[in-house]
């Protein structure tokens, strides 16, 4: 992410939601994000304006949301972290709903360096 383009956890969550919905359905509207995240439509509208102004997504004339290259990069990284933590928590015996919730918190609070070290460590342990 370019310097000066700081996102809060909620912005990252919206980008991640757009990515997940796009992977499932192909096209994404604000109402899809609202349902997926269980937030109000006005909340999504505010987030869309902020993310659009920040260069993370666009909205076409049919009101479909599209991640920009920068938005996709952020969303993919957050989604990778989310899946990593969710899967590890479930493997450790955590209830899947709790694992989803906790993974969402963990994905935003861990440093890039620590996440990469954990990911690489677990990847190297698979064959052992």
mmCIF file of C-alpha atoms in Angstrom:
data_model
loop_
_atom_site.group_PDB
_atom_site.id
_atom_site.type_symbol
_atom_site.label_atom_id
_atom_site.label_comp_id
_atom_site.label_asym_id
_atom_site.label_seq_id
_atom_site.Cartn_x
_atom_site.Cartn_y
_atom_site.Cartn_z
ATOM 1 C CA UNK A 1 0.000 0.000 0.000
ATOM 2 C CA UNK A 2 1.430 3.406 -0.920
ATOM 3 C CA UNK A 3 2.573 5.706 1.886
ATOM 4 C CA UNK A 4 -0.227 7.886 3.192
ATOM 5 C CA UNK A 5 -2.927 5.327 2.327
ATOM 6 C CA UNK A 6 -3.808 4.099 5.831
ATOM 7 C CA UNK A 7 -6.839 1.909 6.338
ATOM 8 C CA UNK A 8 -8.576 1.144 9.597
ATOM 9 C CA UNK A 9 -9.633 -2.411 10.407
ATOM 10 C CA UNK A 10 -13.201 -1.648 9.320
ATOM 11 C CA UNK A 11 -12.001 -0.520 5.884
ATOM 12 C CA UNK A 12 -10.006 -3.712 5.543
ATOM 13 C CA UNK A 13 -13.108 -5.696 6.517
ATOM 14 C CA UNK A 14 -15.154 -4.013 3.773
ATOM 15 C CA UNK A 15 -12.473 -4.734 1.156
ATOM 16 C CA UNK A 16 -12.273 -8.340 2.321
ATOM 17 C CA UNK A 17 -16.067 -8.649 2.081
ATOM 18 C CA UNK A 18 -16.065 -7.306 -1.486
ATOM 19 C CA UNK A 19 -13.362 -9.829 -2.407
ATOM 20 C CA UNK A 20 -15.194 -12.781 -0.818
ATOM 21 C CA UNK A 21 -18.522 -11.859 -2.429
ATOM 22 C CA UNK A 22 -16.847 -11.345 -5.793
ATOM 23 C CA UNK A 23 -15.274 -14.812 -5.569
ATOM 24 C CA UNK A 24 -18.698 -16.336 -4.782
ATOM 25 C CA UNK A 25 -21.025 -14.338 -7.026
ATOM 26 C CA UNK A 26 -18.861 -12.525 -9.555
ATOM 27 C CA UNK A 27 -20.532 -9.142 -9.108
ATOM 28 C CA UNK A 28 -20.891 -7.119 -5.907
ATOM 29 C CA UNK A 29 -23.423 -4.478 -4.897
ATOM 30 C CA UNK A 30 -23.579 -2.505 -1.671
ATOM 31 C CA UNK A 31 -26.590 -4.532 -0.527
ATOM 32 C CA UNK A 32 -24.515 -7.726 -0.851
ATOM 33 C CA UNK A 33 -21.855 -6.234 1.406
ATOM 34 C CA UNK A 34 -24.527 -5.136 3.890
ATOM 35 C CA UNK A 35 -25.942 -8.662 4.108
ATOM 36 C CA UNK A 36 -22.535 -10.339 4.218
ATOM 37 C CA UNK A 37 -21.236 -8.131 7.024
ATOM 38 C CA UNK A 38 -24.593 -7.762 8.790
ATOM 39 C CA UNK A 39 -24.332 -3.961 8.813
ATOM 40 C CA UNK A 40 -26.751 -1.261 7.687
ATOM 41 C CA UNK A 41 -26.873 -0.019 4.101
ATOM 42 C CA UNK A 42 -25.956 3.538 5.209
ATOM 43 C CA UNK A 43 -22.823 2.124 6.894
ATOM 44 C CA UNK A 44 -21.832 0.449 3.636
ATOM 45 C CA UNK A 45 -22.494 3.664 1.698
ATOM 46 C CA UNK A 46 -20.204 5.633 4.023
ATOM 47 C CA UNK A 47 -17.492 2.995 3.734
ATOM 48 C CA UNK A 48 -17.803 2.893 -0.064
ATOM 49 C CA UNK A 49 -17.298 6.661 -0.285
ATOM 50 C CA UNK A 50 -14.202 6.507 1.929
ATOM 51 C CA UNK A 51 -12.737 3.513 0.076
ATOM 52 C CA UNK A 52 -13.525 5.028 -3.328
ATOM 53 C CA UNK A 53 -11.929 8.338 -2.338
ATOM 54 C CA UNK A 54 -8.901 6.411 -1.062
ATOM 55 C CA UNK A 55 -8.498 4.635 -4.393
ATOM 56 C CA UNK A 56 -9.369 1.168 -3.077
ATOM 57 C CA UNK A 57 -12.544 0.544 -5.072
ATOM 58 C CA UNK A 58 -14.775 1.953 -7.771
ATOM 59 C CA UNK A 59 -18.496 1.861 -8.457
ATOM 60 C CA UNK A 60 -19.755 1.585 -12.019
ATOM 61 C CA UNK A 61 -22.909 3.134 -13.521
ATOM 62 C CA UNK A 62 -24.896 0.020 -12.542
ATOM 63 C CA UNK A 63 -23.751 0.429 -8.910
ATOM 64 C CA UNK A 64 -21.525 -2.639 -8.925
ATOM 65 C CA UNK A 65 -18.421 -2.406 -6.737
ATOM 66 C CA UNK A 66 -14.989 -3.226 -8.143
ATOM 67 C CA UNK A 67 -11.709 -3.455 -6.281
ATOM 68 C CA UNK A 68 -8.876 -1.410 -7.734
ATOM 69 C CA UNK A 69 -5.461 -3.062 -7.987
ATOM 70 C CA UNK A 70 -4.526 -1.477 -4.665
ATOM 71 C CA UNK A 71 -7.832 -2.538 -3.087
ATOM 72 C CA UNK A 72 -7.429 -6.101 -4.339
ATOM 73 C CA UNK A 73 -3.891 -6.271 -2.953
ATOM 74 C CA UNK A 74 -5.064 -5.181 0.503
ATOM 75 C CA UNK A 75 -8.114 -7.481 0.401
ATOM 76 C CA UNK A 76 -6.075 -10.524 -0.655
ATOM 77 C CA UNK A 77 -3.563 -9.985 2.162
ATOM 78 C CA UNK A 78 -6.280 -9.583 4.781
ATOM 79 C CA UNK A 79 -8.179 -12.603 3.439
ATOM 80 C CA UNK A 80 -5.006 -14.715 3.514
ATOM 81 C CA UNK A 81 -4.453 -13.800 7.164
ATOM 82 C CA UNK A 82 -8.096 -14.452 8.015
ATOM 83 C CA UNK A 83 -8.082 -17.914 6.442
ATOM 84 C CA UNK A 84 -4.753 -18.773 8.062
ATOM 85 C CA UNK A 85 -5.884 -17.880 11.575
ATOM 86 C CA UNK A 86 -9.370 -19.353 11.166
ATOM 87 C CA UNK A 87 -7.984 -22.663 9.927
ATOM 88 C CA UNK A 88 -5.354 -22.882 12.677
ATOM 89 C CA UNK A 89 -7.926 -22.100 15.376
ATOM 90 C CA UNK A 90 -10.367 -24.701 14.038
ATOM 91 C CA UNK A 91 -7.555 -27.278 13.833
ATOM 92 C CA UNK A 92 -6.777 -26.512 17.493
ATOM 93 C CA UNK A 93 -10.372 -27.334 18.431
ATOM 94 C CA UNK A 94 -11.925 -23.866 18.551
ATOM 95 C CA UNK A 95 -15.611 -23.707 17.603
ATOM 96 C CA UNK A 96 -15.840 -22.568 13.938
ATOM 97 C CA UNK A 97 -18.006 -19.518 14.739
ATOM 98 C CA UNK A 98 -15.598 -18.433 17.471
ATOM 99 C CA UNK A 99 -12.661 -19.105 15.125
ATOM 100 C CA UNK A 100 -14.209 -16.822 12.471
ATOM 101 C CA UNK A 101 -14.710 -14.072 15.036
ATOM 102 C CA UNK A 102 -11.234 -14.364 16.551
ATOM 103 C CA UNK A 103 -9.525 -14.645 13.158
ATOM 104 C CA UNK A 104 -11.144 -11.362 12.159
ATOM 105 C CA UNK A 105 -9.553 -9.683 15.182
ATOM 106 C CA UNK A 106 -6.167 -11.331 14.742
ATOM 107 C CA UNK A 107 -5.852 -10.511 11.036
ATOM 108 C CA UNK A 108 -5.774 -6.782 11.789
ATOM 109 C CA UNK A 109 -3.516 -6.750 14.827
ATOM 110 C CA UNK A 110 -0.545 -8.867 13.838
ATOM 111 C CA UNK A 111 2.423 -7.235 12.126
ATOM 112 C CA UNK A 112 3.309 -8.227 8.577
ATOM 113 C CA UNK A 113 6.633 -9.606 9.789
ATOM 114 C CA UNK A 114 5.090 -11.779 12.505
ATOM 115 C CA UNK A 115 2.385 -13.099 10.188
ATOM 116 C CA UNK A 116 4.907 -14.022 7.499
ATOM 117 C CA UNK A 117 7.099 -15.809 10.064
ATOM 118 C CA UNK A 118 4.105 -17.787 11.375
ATOM 119 C CA UNK A 119 2.890 -18.644 7.880
ATOM 120 C CA UNK A 120 6.359 -19.739 6.784
ATOM 121 C CA UNK A 121 6.846 -21.766 9.968
ATOM 122 C CA UNK A 122 3.585 -23.671 9.515
ATOM 123 C CA UNK A 123 4.322 -24.197 5.812
ATOM 124 C CA UNK A 124 7.716 -25.695 6.656
ATOM 125 C CA UNK A 125 6.128 -28.037 9.236
ATOM 126 C CA UNK A 126 3.614 -29.638 6.847
ATOM 127 C CA UNK A 127 5.989 -32.314 5.616
ATOM 128 C CA UNK A 128 7.378 -33.181 9.047
#
